[in-house]
Coordinates of C-alpha atoms and ligand atoms in Angstrom, one line a residue:
Chain I
M1373 CA 55.2 8.7 -18.3
F1374 CA 52.7 6.6 -20.2
T1375 CA 55.3 4.0 -21.3
N1376 CA 56.4 3.9 -17.7
L1377 CA 52.9 3.0 -16.6
I1378 CA 52.7 0.3 -19.3
N1379 CA 56.0 -1.0 -18.1
T1380 CA 54.9 -1.2 -14.5
F1381 CA 51.8 -3.2 -15.6
V1382 CA 53.9 -5.6 -17.6
L1383 CA 56.3 -6.0 -14.6
A1384 CA 53.4 -6.5 -12.3
W1385 CA 51.9 -9.2 -14.6
Q1386 CA 55.3 -11.0 -14.7
Y1387 CA 55.6 -10.8 -10.9
T1388 CA 52.1 -12.3 -10.6
L1389 CA 53.0 -15.1 -12.9
S1390 CA 56.2 -15.9 -11.1
H1391 CA 54.4 -15.8 -7.7
A1392 CA 51.3 -17.5 -8.9
D1393 CA 50.8 -19.8 -5.9
E1394 CA 51.3 -16.9 -3.5
F1395 CA 49.0 -14.7 -5.5
I1396 CA 46.2 -17.2 -5.6
L1397 CA 46.5 -17.7 -1.8
A1398 CA 46.4 -13.9 -1.3
L1399 CA 43.4 -13.6 -3.5
R1400 CA 41.6 -16.4 -1.6
E1401 CA 42.4 -14.8 1.7
H1402 CA 41.2 -11.5 0.5
L1403 CA 37.9 -12.9 -0.7
F1404 CA 37.5 -14.9 2.5
L1405 CA 37.9 -11.6 4.6
V1406 CA 35.4 -9.8 2.3
T1407 CA 32.9 -12.6 2.2
I1408 CA 32.8 -13.2 5.9
S1409 CA 32.6 -9.6 6.9
M1410 CA 29.9 -8.9 4.3
I1411 CA 27.8 -11.9 5.5
V1412 CA 28.1 -10.9 9.1
G1413 CA 27.3 -7.3 8.2
I1414 CA 24.2 -8.3 6.3
L1415 CA 23.0 -10.8 8.9
V1416 CA 23.4 -8.2 11.7
C1417 CA 22.3 -5.1 9.9
V1418 CA 19.3 -6.1 7.8
P1419 CA 17.3 -7.5 10.8
L1420 CA 18.6 -4.6 13.0
G1421 CA 17.5 -2.1 10.4
I1422 CA 14.0 -3.6 10.1
W1423 CA 13.8 -3.3 13.8
T1424 CA 15.1 0.3 14.0
A1425 CA 12.7 1.3 11.2
R1426 CA 9.8 0.4 13.5
S1427 CA 10.9 2.3 16.6
K1428 CA 12.2 5.8 16.7
R1429 CA 14.1 5.4 20.0
I1430 CA 16.0 2.3 18.9
A1431 CA 16.7 3.9 15.6
T1432 CA 18.4 6.9 17.2
A1433 CA 20.5 4.8 19.5
A1434 CA 21.6 2.3 16.8
L1435 CA 22.3 4.9 14.1
N1436 CA 24.3 7.1 16.5
T1437 CA 26.4 4.1 17.5
V1438 CA 27.3 3.1 13.9
N1439 CA 27.9 6.7 13.0
T1440 CA 30.4 6.9 15.8
L1441 CA 32.0 3.7 14.7
R1442 CA 32.2 5.1 11.3
V1443 CA 34.5 8.0 12.1
I1444 CA 37.1 5.8 13.7
P1445 CA 39.6 4.8 10.9
S1446 CA 39.8 1.1 10.3
L1447 CA 43.5 1.2 10.8
A1448 CA 43.0 2.6 14.3
I1449 CA 40.5 -0.1 15.1
L1450 CA 43.0 -2.7 13.8
F1451 CA 45.7 -1.4 16.1
L1452 CA 43.3 -1.1 19.1
L1453 CA 42.4 -4.7 18.7
I1454 CA 46.0 -6.1 18.4
P1455 CA 46.6 -6.0 22.2
Y1456 CA 43.5 -8.2 22.8
L1457 CA 43.3 -10.4 19.7
G1458 CA 46.9 -10.3 18.6
L1459 CA 48.0 -10.4 15.0
S1460 CA 45.2 -12.5 13.7
S1461 CA 42.5 -12.6 11.0
T1462 CA 40.0 -12.1 13.8
S1463 CA 41.3 -8.6 14.3
A1464 CA 41.1 -7.9 10.6
L1465 CA 37.6 -9.3 10.4
I1466 CA 36.3 -7.2 13.2
A1467 CA 37.7 -4.0 11.7
L1468 CA 36.1 -4.9 8.4
I1469 CA 32.8 -5.8 9.9
V1470 CA 32.7 -2.5 11.7
L1471 CA 33.3 -0.9 8.3
A1472 CA 30.4 -2.9 6.7
L1473 CA 27.8 -2.1 9.4
P1474 CA 26.9 1.6 8.9
P1475 CA 26.0 1.6 5.2
I1476 CA 23.9 -1.5 5.4
L1477 CA 22.1 -0.5 8.6
I1478 CA 21.5 3.1 7.5
N1479 CA 20.1 2.0 4.1
T1480 CA 17.9 -0.8 5.6
D1481 CA 16.5 1.5 8.1
A1482 CA 15.8 4.2 5.5
A1483 CA 14.3 1.6 3.0
F1484 CA 11.8 0.2 5.5
R1485 CA 11.0 3.6 6.9
G1486 CA 10.3 4.9 3.4
I1487 CA 7.6 2.5 2.5
S1488 CA 4.3 4.3 2.1
P1489 CA 2.0 3.9 5.1
A1490 CA -0.9 3.6 2.6
I1491 CA 0.6 0.5 1.1
L1492 CA 1.1 -1.1 4.5
E1493 CA -2.4 -0.1 5.6
A1494 CA -3.8 -1.7 2.4
A1495 CA -1.8 -4.9 3.1
R1496 CA -3.0 -5.1 6.7
G1497 CA -6.6 -4.2 5.8
M1498 CA -6.8 -7.0 3.2
G1499 CA -5.9 -9.5 5.9
M1500 CA -2.1 -10.2 5.3
K1501 CA -0.3 -11.5 8.3
P1502 CA 2.7 -9.5 9.6
Q1503 CA 5.1 -12.1 8.2
Q1504 CA 3.4 -12.1 4.8
I1505 CA 3.6 -8.3 4.7
L1506 CA 7.3 -8.4 5.6
F1507 CA 8.3 -10.9 3.0
Q1508 CA 5.8 -10.2 0.2
I1509 CA 5.5 -6.4 0.5
E1510 CA 8.2 -4.8 2.6
F1511 CA 11.3 -6.7 1.5
P1512 CA 10.7 -6.4 -2.2
L1513 CA 10.0 -2.7 -1.8
A1514 CA 13.1 -2.1 0.4
A1515 CA 15.4 -4.4 -1.6
P1516 CA 16.8 -1.8 -4.0
V1517 CA 17.8 0.6 -1.3
I1518 CA 19.3 -2.2 0.9
L1519 CA 21.3 -3.4 -2.1
T1520 CA 22.7 0.1 -2.5
G1521 CA 23.9 -0.1 1.1
I1522 CA 25.4 -3.5 0.5
R1523 CA 27.2 -2.1 -2.5
I1524 CA 28.7 0.8 -0.6
A1525 CA 29.8 -1.6 2.2
A1526 CA 31.3 -4.0 -0.3
V1527 CA 33.4 -1.4 -2.0
E1528 CA 34.7 -0.1 1.3
V1529 CA 35.4 -3.6 2.6
I1530 CA 37.1 -4.8 -0.6
A1531 CA 39.5 -1.9 -0.5
S1532 CA 40.1 -2.0 3.3
A1533 CA 40.7 -5.7 3.4
T1534 CA 44.2 -4.8 2.2
L1535 CA 44.8 -3.6 5.7
A1536 CA 44.7 -7.2 6.9
A1537 CA 48.3 -7.5 5.7
F1538 CA 49.4 -5.2 8.6
V1539 CA 48.2 -7.9 11.1
G1540 CA 49.6 -10.7 9.1
S1541 CA 46.4 -12.2 7.9
G1542 CA 47.4 -11.9 4.2
G1543 CA 45.1 -10.8 1.5
L1544 CA 46.1 -8.7 -1.5
G1545 CA 47.4 -6.1 0.9
I1546 CA 50.6 -8.1 1.2
Y1547 CA 51.7 -6.8 -2.2
I1548 CA 50.9 -3.2 -1.3
T1549 CA 53.0 -3.4 1.9
R1550 CA 55.8 -5.2 0.1
G1551 CA 55.7 -2.7 -2.8
F1552 CA 56.1 0.1 -0.3
A1553 CA 58.9 -1.6 1.6
L1554 CA 60.8 -2.4 -1.6
Y1555 CA 59.8 0.9 -3.2
D1556 CA 58.6 -1.1 -6.2
Y1557 CA 55.4 0.1 -7.9
S1558 CA 55.0 -3.0 -10.0
I1559 CA 54.6 -5.1 -6.8
L1560 CA 52.2 -2.6 -5.4
F1561 CA 50.1 -3.0 -8.6
V1562 CA 49.9 -6.7 -8.1
G1563 CA 47.8 -5.9 -5.1
A1564 CA 46.1 -2.7 -6.2
V1565 CA 44.8 -3.8 -9.7
P1566 CA 43.0 -6.9 -8.5
V1567 CA 41.4 -4.9 -5.7
A1568 CA 40.1 -2.4 -8.2
L1569 CA 38.8 -5.2 -10.5
L1570 CA 37.1 -6.9 -7.5
T1571 CA 35.4 -3.6 -6.7
L1572 CA 34.1 -3.1 -10.2
F1573 CA 33.0 -6.7 -10.4
S1574 CA 31.0 -6.5 -7.1
E1575 CA 29.5 -3.2 -8.2
G1576 CA 28.5 -4.8 -11.5
I1577 CA 26.9 -7.8 -9.8
I1578 CA 24.9 -5.7 -7.4
S1579 CA 23.7 -3.2 -9.9
G1580 CA 22.7 -6.1 -12.1
A1581 CA 20.7 -7.5 -9.2
Q1582 CA 19.1 -4.1 -8.7
K1583 CA 18.1 -3.9 -12.3
L1584 CA 16.6 -7.4 -12.1
I1585 CA 14.2 -6.5 -9.3
Q1586 CA 13.5 -3.0 -10.5
Y1587 CA 9.8 -2.2 -11.2
P1588 CA 8.4 0.8 -13.1
Q1589 CA 8.3 3.8 -10.8
Chain T
M549 CA -29.0 -9.7 13.0
Q550 CA -27.7 -9.4 9.5
G551 CA -25.4 -6.9 7.7
I552 CA -23.3 -4.7 9.9
V553 CA -24.6 -3.6 13.3
F554 CA -23.0 -0.9 15.4
D555 CA -24.0 -1.1 19.0
K556 CA -23.1 1.9 21.1
V557 CA -19.6 2.1 19.5
S558 CA -17.1 4.6 20.9
K559 CA -13.5 5.3 20.2
Q560 CA -11.3 7.3 22.6
Y561 CA -7.8 7.9 21.3
K562 CA -5.1 8.2 23.9
N563 CA -4.3 11.9 24.8
A564 CA -7.4 13.1 22.9
A565 CA -9.8 15.4 24.8
A566 CA -13.0 14.1 23.3
P567 CA -13.8 10.7 21.9
A568 CA -13.4 10.5 18.0
V569 CA -16.5 8.3 17.8
N570 CA -19.2 8.6 20.5
Q571 CA -21.9 6.1 21.2
V572 CA -22.8 5.4 17.6
S573 CA -25.5 2.8 16.9
F574 CA -27.0 1.9 13.6
T575 CA -27.5 -1.0 11.2
V576 CA -26.3 -1.4 7.7
D577 CA -28.7 -3.7 5.9
P578 CA -27.2 -6.5 3.8
G579 CA -26.8 -5.5 0.2
S580 CA -27.2 -1.8 0.9
L581 CA -24.8 1.1 0.4
V582 CA -24.5 3.3 3.4
V583 CA -22.5 6.5 3.2
L584 CA -20.8 8.0 6.3
L585 CA -21.0 11.8 5.8
G586 CA -19.7 14.6 7.8
P587 CA -17.1 17.4 8.1
S588 CA -13.4 16.6 8.3
G589 CA -12.4 15.1 11.7
C590 CA -15.9 14.0 12.6
G591 CA -14.8 10.4 13.0
K592 CA -15.8 8.8 9.7
T593 CA -12.4 7.0 9.1
T594 CA -12.2 5.9 12.7
L595 CA -15.6 4.4 12.6
L596 CA -14.9 2.6 9.3
K597 CA -11.6 1.2 10.4
M598 CA -13.2 -0.3 13.5
V599 CA -15.1 -2.6 11.1
N600 CA -12.0 -4.4 9.8
R601 CA -10.3 -3.9 13.2
L602 CA -7.5 -1.6 12.1
F603 CA -8.8 0.1 15.2
E604 CA -10.5 -1.5 18.2
P605 CA -13.5 0.3 19.8
S606 CA -13.0 1.5 23.3
E607 CA -16.6 0.7 24.0
G608 CA -19.5 -1.0 22.3
T609 CA -19.7 -3.9 19.8
I610 CA -19.8 -4.3 16.1
Y611 CA -21.6 -7.3 14.7
L612 CA -21.1 -8.7 11.2
D613 CA -23.9 -11.0 10.1
G614 CA -24.8 -11.4 13.8
V615 CA -21.2 -12.3 14.9
N616 CA -19.3 -10.1 17.2
I617 CA -16.2 -9.2 15.1
R618 CA -14.0 -9.5 18.2
D619 CA -14.8 -13.2 18.3
M620 CA -13.4 -13.6 14.8
E621 CA -9.8 -14.2 13.9
V622 CA -8.6 -10.8 12.7
T623 CA -7.0 -11.8 9.3
A624 CA -10.0 -14.1 8.5
L625 CA -12.3 -11.1 9.2
R626 CA -10.3 -8.8 7.0
R627 CA -10.2 -11.3 4.1
Q628 CA -14.0 -11.3 3.9
I629 CA -14.1 -7.5 3.8
G630 CA -13.0 -5.6 0.8
Y631 CA -11.1 -2.4 1.7
V632 CA -10.5 0.6 -0.6
I633 CA -8.7 3.7 0.5
Q634 CA -8.1 7.1 -1.0
Q635 CA -4.4 6.7 -1.5
V636 CA -5.3 3.4 -3.3
G637 CA -2.2 1.6 -1.8
L638 CA -1.6 -0.7 -4.8
F639 CA 1.6 -2.7 -4.4
P640 CA 4.0 -1.0 -6.8
H641 CA 6.2 -4.0 -7.3
M642 CA 3.4 -6.2 -8.4
T643 CA 1.5 -6.2 -11.7
V644 CA -2.2 -5.3 -11.9
A645 CA -2.9 -9.1 -12.1
E646 CA -0.7 -9.9 -9.1
N647 CA -2.3 -7.1 -7.0
I648 CA -5.8 -8.4 -7.8
A649 CA -4.7 -12.0 -7.2
L650 CA -3.3 -11.4 -3.8
I651 CA -6.4 -12.1 -1.6
P652 CA -7.5 -15.1 -3.7
S653 CA -4.0 -16.6 -3.2
L654 CA -4.1 -15.8 0.5
L655 CA -7.4 -17.7 0.5
K656 CA -5.5 -20.5 -1.3
W657 CA -7.6 -20.6 -4.5
E658 CA -6.5 -22.8 -7.3
K659 CA -4.3 -21.1 -10.0
P660 CA -6.7 -21.3 -12.9
R661 CA -9.6 -20.0 -10.7
I662 CA -7.4 -17.0 -9.7
Q663 CA -6.5 -16.3 -13.3
S664 CA -10.1 -16.3 -14.5
R665 CA -11.1 -14.2 -11.5
V666 CA -8.5 -11.6 -12.4
D667 CA -9.8 -11.3 -16.0
E668 CA -13.4 -11.3 -14.9
L669 CA -12.7 -8.4 -12.5
L670 CA -10.7 -6.4 -15.0
T671 CA -13.6 -6.8 -17.5
L672 CA -16.0 -5.7 -14.7
I673 CA -14.1 -2.5 -14.1
H674 CA -13.7 -1.8 -17.8
L675 CA -10.0 -2.4 -18.2
D676 CA -9.1 -4.8 -21.1
P677 CA -7.4 -7.8 -19.4
L678 CA -5.0 -8.3 -22.3
E679 CA -3.8 -4.7 -22.2
Y680 CA -3.7 -4.1 -18.5
R681 CA -3.1 -7.4 -16.8
D682 CA 0.7 -7.2 -16.9
R683 CA 1.1 -3.4 -16.3
Y684 CA 2.5 -2.0 -13.1
P685 CA 0.6 0.5 -11.0
A686 CA 3.0 3.3 -12.0
Q687 CA 1.8 2.7 -15.6
L688 CA -1.8 3.5 -14.9
S689 CA -3.7 6.8 -14.5
G690 CA -5.1 7.8 -11.1
G691 CA -8.6 6.7 -12.1
Q692 CA -7.4 3.4 -13.5
Q693 CA -5.4 2.8 -10.3
Q694 CA -8.5 3.3 -8.2
R695 CA -10.4 0.9 -10.4
V696 CA -7.7 -1.7 -9.8
G697 CA -7.9 -0.9 -6.1
L698 CA -11.6 -1.7 -6.3
A699 CA -11.0 -4.9 -8.3
R700 CA -8.5 -6.0 -5.7
A701 CA -11.0 -5.4 -2.9
L702 CA -13.6 -7.4 -4.8
A703 CA -11.2 -10.2 -5.6
G704 CA -12.0 -12.6 -2.8
D705 CA -15.8 -12.0 -3.4
P706 CA -16.4 -10.4 0.0
N707 CA -19.9 -9.6 1.1
V708 CA -18.8 -6.4 2.7
L709 CA -16.9 -3.5 1.2
L710 CA -15.3 -0.6 3.1
M711 CA -14.4 2.5 1.0
D712 CA -12.7 5.5 2.6
E713 CA -13.0 8.5 0.2
P714 CA -12.1 6.3 -2.7
F715 CA -12.5 9.1 -5.2
G716 CA -11.3 11.9 -3.1
A717 CA -8.0 12.4 -5.0
I718 CA -9.5 12.0 -8.5
D719 CA -10.5 14.8 -10.9
A720 CA -14.2 15.6 -11.2
I721 CA -14.9 14.0 -14.6
T722 CA -13.2 10.7 -13.8
R723 CA -14.9 10.8 -10.4
A724 CA -18.3 11.1 -12.0
S725 CA -17.6 8.1 -14.2
L726 CA -16.3 6.1 -11.3
Q727 CA -19.4 6.9 -9.3
Q728 CA -21.5 5.7 -12.2
E729 CA -19.5 2.5 -12.2
V730 CA -19.9 2.0 -8.5
M731 CA -23.7 2.3 -8.9
Q732 CA -23.7 -0.2 -11.8
L733 CA -21.5 -2.6 -9.8
Q734 CA -23.8 -2.2 -6.8
N735 CA -26.8 -3.0 -8.9
Q736 CA -25.1 -6.1 -10.2
L737 CA -23.3 -7.4 -7.1
Q738 CA -25.4 -6.1 -4.1
K739 CA -22.6 -5.9 -1.6
T740 CA -23.0 -4.4 1.8
V741 CA -21.0 -1.2 1.4
L742 CA -19.8 1.4 3.9
F743 CA -18.6 4.4 2.0
V744 CA -16.9 7.4 3.5
T745 CA -17.1 10.8 1.9
H746 CA -17.3 14.4 2.7
D747 CA -18.7 15.2 -0.7
V748 CA -22.5 15.7 -0.2
E749 CA -23.3 15.2 -3.9
E750 CA -21.5 11.9 -3.9
A751 CA -23.3 10.8 -0.8
L752 CA -26.8 11.7 -2.1
L753 CA -26.0 10.0 -5.5
L754 CA -24.7 6.7 -4.2
A755 CA -26.3 6.1 -0.8
D756 CA -29.3 3.9 0.0
K757 CA -28.9 5.5 3.5
I758 CA -26.6 8.2 4.9
A759 CA -25.2 8.3 8.4
I760 CA -24.4 11.9 9.3
L761 CA -21.7 12.3 11.9
K762 CA -20.8 15.4 13.8
E763 CA -18.0 15.4 16.3
G764 CA -18.1 11.7 16.7
A765 CA -21.8 11.4 17.2
L766 CA -24.5 10.1 14.8
V767 CA -26.8 13.0 14.1
Q768 CA -29.2 11.4 11.6
Y769 CA -29.4 8.1 9.8
D770 CA -31.8 8.1 6.9
T771 CA -32.4 7.8 3.2
P772 CA -31.3 10.7 1.0
W773 CA -34.9 11.6 0.4
N774 CA -35.8 11.7 4.1
L775 CA -32.7 13.7 4.9
L776 CA -33.6 16.3 2.3
T777 CA -37.2 16.5 3.2
N778 CA -36.8 16.0 7.0
P779 CA -33.4 17.1 8.2
A780 CA -33.1 16.4 11.9
D781 CA -31.6 19.8 12.7
E782 CA -29.9 23.0 11.3
F783 CA -26.6 21.2 11.0
V784 CA -28.0 18.5 8.7
R785 CA -30.1 21.0 6.7
E786 CA -27.0 23.1 6.0
L787 CA -24.7 20.2 5.5
I788 CA -26.8 18.7 2.7
N789 CA -28.1 22.0 1.5
A790 CA -31.7 20.7 1.9
D791 CA -33.4 23.8 0.6
D792 CA -32.2 23.7 -3.0
R793 CA -34.9 21.8 -4.8
I794 CA -33.3 21.6 -8.3
R795 CA -30.2 20.3 -6.7
Q796 CA -32.2 17.7 -4.9
L797 CA -33.7 16.5 -8.1
T798 CA -30.2 15.9 -9.6
V799 CA -29.1 13.7 -6.8
L800 CA -32.2 11.8 -5.9
K801 CA -33.2 8.7 -7.8
A802 CA -36.4 7.3 -9.2
K803 CA -36.6 4.6 -6.6
D804 CA -36.6 7.2 -3.8
V805 CA -40.0 8.6 -4.8
M806 CA -41.7 5.9 -6.9
I807 CA -45.0 4.6 -5.9
K808 CA -46.6 1.2 -6.7
P809 CA -47.3 0.8 -10.5
S810 CA -51.0 1.4 -11.3
H811 CA -50.9 2.2 -15.0
H812 CA -50.6 -0.8 -17.2
E813 CA -50.2 0.9 -20.5
Q814 CA -47.1 -0.3 -22.3
V815 CA -46.7 3.1 -23.9
L816 CA -45.3 4.7 -20.7
K817 CA -41.7 5.9 -21.0
K818 CA -39.4 3.9 -18.8
V819 CA -36.6 4.9 -16.4
Q820 CA -34.3 2.8 -14.3
Q821 CA -34.5 2.7 -10.5
R822 CA -31.3 4.7 -10.2
T823 CA -32.2 7.3 -12.8
D824 CA -31.9 10.8 -11.2
L825 CA -35.1 12.8 -10.7
R826 CA -34.0 15.6 -13.0
Q827 CA -34.0 13.2 -16.0
V828 CA -37.3 11.9 -14.7
L829 CA -38.8 15.4 -14.5
S830 CA -37.6 16.1 -18.0
L831 CA -39.3 13.0 -19.3
L832 CA -42.4 13.7 -17.4
L833 CA -42.7 17.1 -18.9
S834 CA -42.5 15.6 -22.3
S835 CA -44.9 12.7 -21.7
P836 CA -48.5 13.2 -22.7
N837 CA -49.9 11.6 -19.6
A838 CA -47.2 12.8 -17.2
V839 CA -46.4 9.4 -15.8
V840 CA -43.2 7.3 -16.3
A841 CA -42.7 3.7 -15.3
V842 CA -39.7 2.6 -13.2
T843 CA -38.0 -0.7 -14.1
D844 CA -35.5 -2.9 -12.3
S845 CA -32.2 -4.1 -14.0
S846 CA -34.1 -6.9 -15.7
G847 CA -36.6 -4.5 -17.2
K848 CA -39.5 -5.5 -15.1
V849 CA -41.8 -2.5 -14.1
V850 CA -41.5 -2.0 -10.3
G851 CA -43.0 1.4 -9.8
E852 CA -44.2 4.6 -11.4
I853 CA -43.7 8.3 -10.9
S854 CA -45.9 11.2 -11.8
L855 CA -45.4 14.9 -11.2
Q856 CA -47.1 14.6 -7.9
Q857 CA -44.3 12.5 -6.5
L858 CA -41.9 15.3 -7.2
V859 CA -43.8 17.9 -5.2
L860 CA -43.2 18.2 -1.5
E861 CA -46.1 18.4 0.8
Ligands
ATP2266 N1 -4.5 7.4 15.1 C1 -5.0 8.5 15.7 N2 -4.6 8.9 17.0 C2 -5.1 9.9 17.6 N3 -6.1 10.6 17.2 C3 -6.6 10.3 16.0 C4 -6.1 9.2 15.2 N4 -6.8 9.2 14.0 C5 -7.7 10.2 14.1 N5 -7.6 10.9 15.2 C6 -8.5 12.0 15.6 O1 -9.8 11.5 15.7 C7 -10.7 12.4 15.1 C8 -11.5 11.8 14.0 O2 -10.6 11.5 12.9 P1 -11.0 10.7 11.6 O3 -9.8 10.4 10.9 O4 -11.9 9.5 12.0 O5 -11.9 11.8 10.9 P2 -12.5 11.8 9.5 O6 -14.0 12.1 9.7 O7 -12.2 10.6 8.7 O8 -11.9 13.1 8.8 P3 -11.5 13.4 7.3 O9 -12.7 13.7 6.5 O10 -10.6 14.6 7.4 O11 -10.8 12.1 6.8 C9 -9.9 13.6 14.7 O12 -10.0 14.6 15.7 C10 -8.5 13.1 14.6 O13 -7.6 14.1 14.9
MG2267 MG1 -11.0 10.2 7.0

């Protein structure tokens, strides 16, 4: 069993070396999908979350929407989009963005909502302008929780970007589908292991950033 | 018109049956400490927050040094008013120094000036700059946090200070020492202070004048001495417990009852203007001629007290 596993790894490594050009392309496609959907997710959800945190009605509407989106499996979204957008990386990107939205929005909303009213009152009372309060007080205080949301989104997006292979937009998923088709675990590993490593890497980077901005509680 | 003037100020909250503040008029003299006193819900916080425009009055006008505060830019107004609240509201992601430096940097002071101001204020509130400058609020005790809150409010050298139950959440012993510090600071700095409390002892101890509020209306505005000796009605009499004479002596100060100095002997025992009357009485009882001299902070004799001044007509 154990030697089998080692063997599979060795085979996977050899496969990677012999398909180096293809692998690097797949990795780049994967990173492209992840980066774009994370950037869009952050650009949409952080401002939206700040807004929802200030208004209860908007918050309920927005959070219900993303929670509904969340229960639809990414694969289903992908297949629903194919008739409209075809087999394209746009379909894959949309499915991934939908996946990235909820954790970032929910955490941004909670982070801003959780800031003590006394702190905000002190800031206003001492004559800070709304923009100064936002950037000098609220953002730094909300950042750790927002980063947690970004971390959760990143983990989901990195894993789910493998689905892009189903719609022909490449990514590390091609090795997973190929491994299944050929019933060859070593090829499957060529996709799965880098995905796992990317996940760990992104978690490491983000928790490092969180440590950096952490203040004594 | 100097200091803070309230002119028929009212505040009606939406959906509230009665106004939270009702036709309140009085003047806070520059350099004096006025306490807003009254039971919970009587409108103290509402009245205070109208001064730095966290709330706007529904009626009436507030003047600061003769200027209608509505005619001032709201952030400019707030930057010249120090604000201290019970929950302190220090910024937890900033060090003590950064918290204190915030208003000076909003006011665009030069870096070196800000730094020396931070150290000066920490020294003033009895926290060693070297030890405390770089700590975070979470690394301070409650009393130390409130001291830093006070230093932060004083940082821009405002003429006016608003304090809303600043020591309400602090244990009795620390509160007493903070009260002493506020008195010392007030002797030194002579700010125009509006101080909210529902602690009668604290009010009598700190106030030059006390504004007593009841259901949004101003019931009496007077010195501690006059409130104790001439309460306007039963409500005031009961609120400040005007009949307990010994208690009065512990909260009233030498300057409340002193008369013009007439004795010139250097042998008189001396007390400070803010020494409480119980200590004065104790000294009087042990002085051969039953007179003590009252001195200002520079040691100059400004008044005297004999037993007669402690007796009510
Ligand atoms: N933001 C608000 N909206 C509506 N009503 C309010 C608001 N703030 C205070 N009130 C009401 O106005 C009245 C006066 O409240 P205020 O906070 O000024 O009292 P207070 O004297 O400071 O009381 P406490 O000693 O408990 O702090 C109360 O009846 C209160 O319920
Ligand atoms: Mg209050």
